[in-house]
Coordinates of C-alpha atoms and ligand atoms in Angstrom, one line a residue:
X1 CA -99.9 180.0 150.0
X2 CA -99.2 180.6 153.6
X3 CA -95.7 181.8 154.2
X4 CA -93.8 182.2 157.5
X5 CA -91.1 184.7 158.2
X6 CA -89.1 182.7 160.8
X7 CA -87.1 184.9 163.2
X8 CA -84.4 182.7 164.7
X9 CA -82.5 184.8 167.2
X10 CA -83.6 185.1 170.8
X11 CA -81.0 187.3 172.4
X12 CA -81.9 190.3 174.6
X13 CA -81.5 193.3 172.4
X14 CA -81.5 191.2 169.2
X15 CA -81.8 192.7 165.7
X16 CA -83.7 189.7 164.4
X17 CA -87.2 190.8 165.4
X18 CA -86.8 194.3 163.9
X19 CA -85.5 192.8 160.6
X20 CA -88.2 190.1 160.6
X21 CA -91.0 192.6 161.3
X22 CA -89.8 194.9 158.5
X23 CA -89.7 191.9 156.1
X24 CA -93.2 190.9 157.1
X25 CA -94.5 194.4 156.5
X26 CA -92.8 194.5 153.0
X27 CA -94.2 191.1 152.1
X28 CA -97.8 191.9 153.2
X29 CA -97.6 195.1 151.2
X30 CA -97.0 193.0 148.0
X31 CA -100.7 192.3 148.0
X32 CA -100.1 189.1 146.1
X33 CA -102.9 187.0 147.6
X34 CA -100.5 185.0 149.8
X35 CA -100.7 185.1 153.6
X36 CA -97.6 186.1 155.4
X37 CA -97.1 185.6 159.1
X38 CA -94.3 185.9 161.6
X39 CA -92.9 183.0 163.7
X40 CA -90.7 184.4 166.4
X41 CA -88.7 181.7 168.0
X42 CA -88.7 183.6 171.3
X43 CA -92.5 183.1 171.4
X44 CA -92.3 179.3 170.9
X45 CA -92.2 177.0 173.8
X46 CA -89.8 174.3 172.6
X47 CA -87.7 171.6 174.1
X48 CA -84.1 170.9 173.5
X49 CA -83.9 167.9 171.2
X50 CA -83.8 165.1 173.7
X51 CA -86.3 162.7 172.0
X52 CA -85.1 159.1 171.7
X53 CA -86.7 158.7 168.3
X54 CA -84.9 160.8 165.7
X55 CA -87.3 163.1 163.9
X56 CA -86.5 161.3 160.6
X57 CA -87.9 158.1 162.1
X58 CA -90.8 159.9 163.9
X59 CA -92.6 160.7 160.7
X60 CA -94.5 163.6 162.2
X61 CA -95.7 161.8 165.3
X62 CA -94.0 162.8 168.5
X63 CA -94.2 161.7 172.2
X64 CA -93.4 165.3 173.3
X65 CA -96.4 167.7 173.7
X66 CA -94.3 170.8 172.8
X67 CA -92.8 169.2 169.7
X68 CA -96.3 168.1 168.6
X69 CA -97.5 171.7 168.8
X70 CA -94.4 172.9 166.9
X71 CA -95.1 170.3 164.3
X72 CA -98.6 171.6 163.9
X73 CA -97.3 175.2 163.5
X74 CA -94.7 174.4 160.8
X75 CA -97.0 172.0 159.0
X76 CA -99.5 174.8 158.5
X77 CA -97.0 176.8 156.2
X78 CA -96.2 176.3 152.6
X79 CA -93.0 178.2 152.5
X80 CA -90.5 180.1 154.7
X81 CA -88.2 183.0 154.9
X82 CA -85.5 182.3 157.5
X83 CA -84.3 185.5 159.2
X84 CA -81.0 184.4 160.5
X85 CA -77.9 186.0 162.0
X86 CA -74.5 184.5 161.8
X87 CA -73.0 183.2 165.1
X88 CA -69.4 182.1 165.0
X89 CA -69.4 181.7 161.2
X90 CA -72.6 179.5 161.3
X91 CA -76.3 179.3 162.1
X92 CA -77.6 180.2 165.6
X93 CA -77.7 177.1 167.8
X94 CA -81.2 177.8 169.2
X95 CA -82.6 178.1 165.7
X96 CA -80.9 174.9 164.6
X97 CA -82.4 173.1 167.5
X98 CA -85.9 174.3 166.6
X99 CA -85.2 173.2 163.0
X100 CA -83.8 169.7 164.1
X101 CA -86.9 168.9 166.2
X102 CA -88.9 168.2 163.0
X103 CA -88.4 166.7 159.6
X104 CA -91.4 165.9 157.4
X105 CA -93.0 169.3 158.3
X106 CA -90.2 171.1 156.4
X107 CA -89.9 168.6 153.5
X108 CA -90.7 169.8 150.0
X109 CA -91.2 173.4 151.0
X110 CA -89.3 176.4 149.6
X111 CA -87.1 178.4 151.9
X112 CA -85.5 181.8 151.3
X113 CA -82.9 183.5 153.5
X114 CA -82.8 187.0 154.9
X115 CA -79.5 187.1 156.8
X116 CA -77.5 189.8 158.5
X117 CA -74.1 190.3 160.1
X118 CA -70.7 191.9 159.5
X119 CA -70.4 190.0 156.2
X120 CA -74.2 189.8 155.7
X121 CA -74.5 186.5 157.4
X122 CA -73.4 184.7 154.2
X123 CA -71.5 181.9 156.1
X124 CA -74.6 181.2 158.2
X125 CA -76.7 180.8 155.0
X126 CA -74.0 178.6 153.4
X127 CA -74.5 176.3 156.3
X128 CA -78.3 176.6 156.2
X129 CA -78.4 175.6 152.6
X130 CA -76.8 172.2 153.4
X131 CA -79.1 171.8 156.5
X132 CA -82.4 172.5 154.7
X133 CA -81.4 170.4 151.7
X134 CA -80.8 167.5 154.1
X135 CA -84.5 167.4 155.0
X136 CA -85.7 167.9 151.4
X137 CA -86.5 171.6 151.5
X138 CA -86.1 173.7 148.3
X139 CA -83.6 176.5 149.1
X140 CA -84.0 179.5 146.8
X141 CA -81.3 180.9 144.7
X142 CA -82.1 184.5 145.5
X143 CA -80.6 185.5 148.9
X144 CA -80.9 188.7 150.9
X145 CA -77.6 189.1 152.8
X146 CA -77.6 192.4 154.8
X147 CA -74.1 193.5 155.7
X148 CA -74.1 195.9 158.7
X149 CA -72.2 198.5 156.7
X150 CA -74.8 198.7 154.0
X151 CA -78.1 198.1 155.8
X152 CA -77.6 199.4 159.3
X153 CA -76.6 202.8 160.6
X154 CA -75.0 203.1 164.1
X155 CA -75.9 199.4 164.6
X156 CA -79.6 200.1 164.0
X157 CA -81.4 198.4 161.1
X158 CA -81.9 201.1 158.4
X159 CA -83.3 199.5 155.3
X160 CA -82.9 201.3 152.0
X161 CA -83.8 200.8 148.4
X162 CA -81.3 198.0 148.0
X163 CA -82.6 196.2 151.1
X164 CA -86.1 196.3 149.5
X165 CA -84.8 195.0 146.2
X166 CA -82.9 192.1 147.9
X167 CA -86.0 191.0 149.8
X168 CA -88.3 191.4 146.8
X169 CA -86.1 189.0 144.8
X170 CA -86.4 186.4 147.5
X171 CA -90.2 186.9 147.7
X172 CA -90.7 186.7 144.0
X173 CA -88.7 183.4 143.7
X174 CA -90.4 182.0 146.8
X175 CA -93.9 182.5 145.4
X176 CA -92.8 181.1 142.0
X177 CA -91.2 178.0 143.5
X178 CA -94.0 177.6 146.0
X179 CA -96.7 177.6 143.4
X180 CA -94.8 175.1 141.3
X181 CA -94.3 172.8 144.4
X182 CA -98.0 173.0 145.3
X183 CA -99.0 172.1 141.8
X184 CA -96.7 169.1 141.8
X185 CA -97.6 167.9 145.3
Ligands
FMN1 C1 -72.4 184.3 169.7 C2 -72.2 185.4 168.6 C3 -71.4 185.1 167.6 C4 -71.2 186.0 166.5 N1 -70.5 185.6 165.4 C5 -70.6 186.4 164.3 C6 -69.9 186.0 163.1 O1 -69.4 184.9 163.0 N2 -70.1 186.8 162.0 C7 -70.8 188.0 162.1 O2 -70.9 188.6 161.1 N3 -71.3 188.4 163.2 C8 -71.2 187.7 164.3 N4 -71.8 188.1 165.5 C9 -72.4 189.4 165.5 C10 -73.9 189.3 165.1 O3 -73.9 189.4 163.7 C11 -74.7 190.4 165.6 O4 -74.6 190.4 167.0 C12 -76.1 190.3 165.2 O5 -76.8 191.5 165.7 C13 -76.8 189.1 165.8 O6 -78.1 189.0 165.5 P1 -79.2 189.2 166.6 O7 -79.0 190.6 167.1 O8 -80.6 189.0 165.9 O9 -79.0 188.2 167.7 C14 -72.0 187.2 166.5 C15 -72.8 187.5 167.6 C16 -72.9 186.6 168.7 C17 -73.9 186.8 169.8

């Protein structure tokens, strides 16, 4: 399987990239035969969703060149780990826009969450669960919610044994669900 760690925050000085890069390194170190790659939203050239045709009607064919490229990127993965902060009790708007641009490309694929924030980003993930289910993704039960008090020191990401265990639970379920989804496809 080819799995993407999708970093969705793009702020100057964001923590998202550090958390995502750490997760990628951990996942690659599993040596489980799967391919893990990073998608950093800041490196993607995406439009705001202005298309007249809603993605659910577009069925994977888009008039917009940038959305077509984004479609190709997401189509190439079998599963995802969304690295998401919590902004105002919900998901980051830029990440939601990137998600909303597509539909069939996400469908039927497992997605795990690695969230962070004062309360671990739990409220963002609660919203993500509804969002991803709406396009037919398979949200995992395991969830790595990193509260600042437990996984950061002086506002710097400082993963510990518990951080590793939380991510490992997500990874193990992702691989298991992903393999089942591939067999049933
Ligand atoms: C617009 C905005 C809203 C935020 N709202 C929340 C919030 O509702 N809950 C929370 O725990 N943290 C909140 N925070 C703090 C973020 O968790 C913290 O800034 C985190 O580092 C954001 O991730 P990033 O650095 O990858 O952008 C907010 C931050 C921003 C920029």
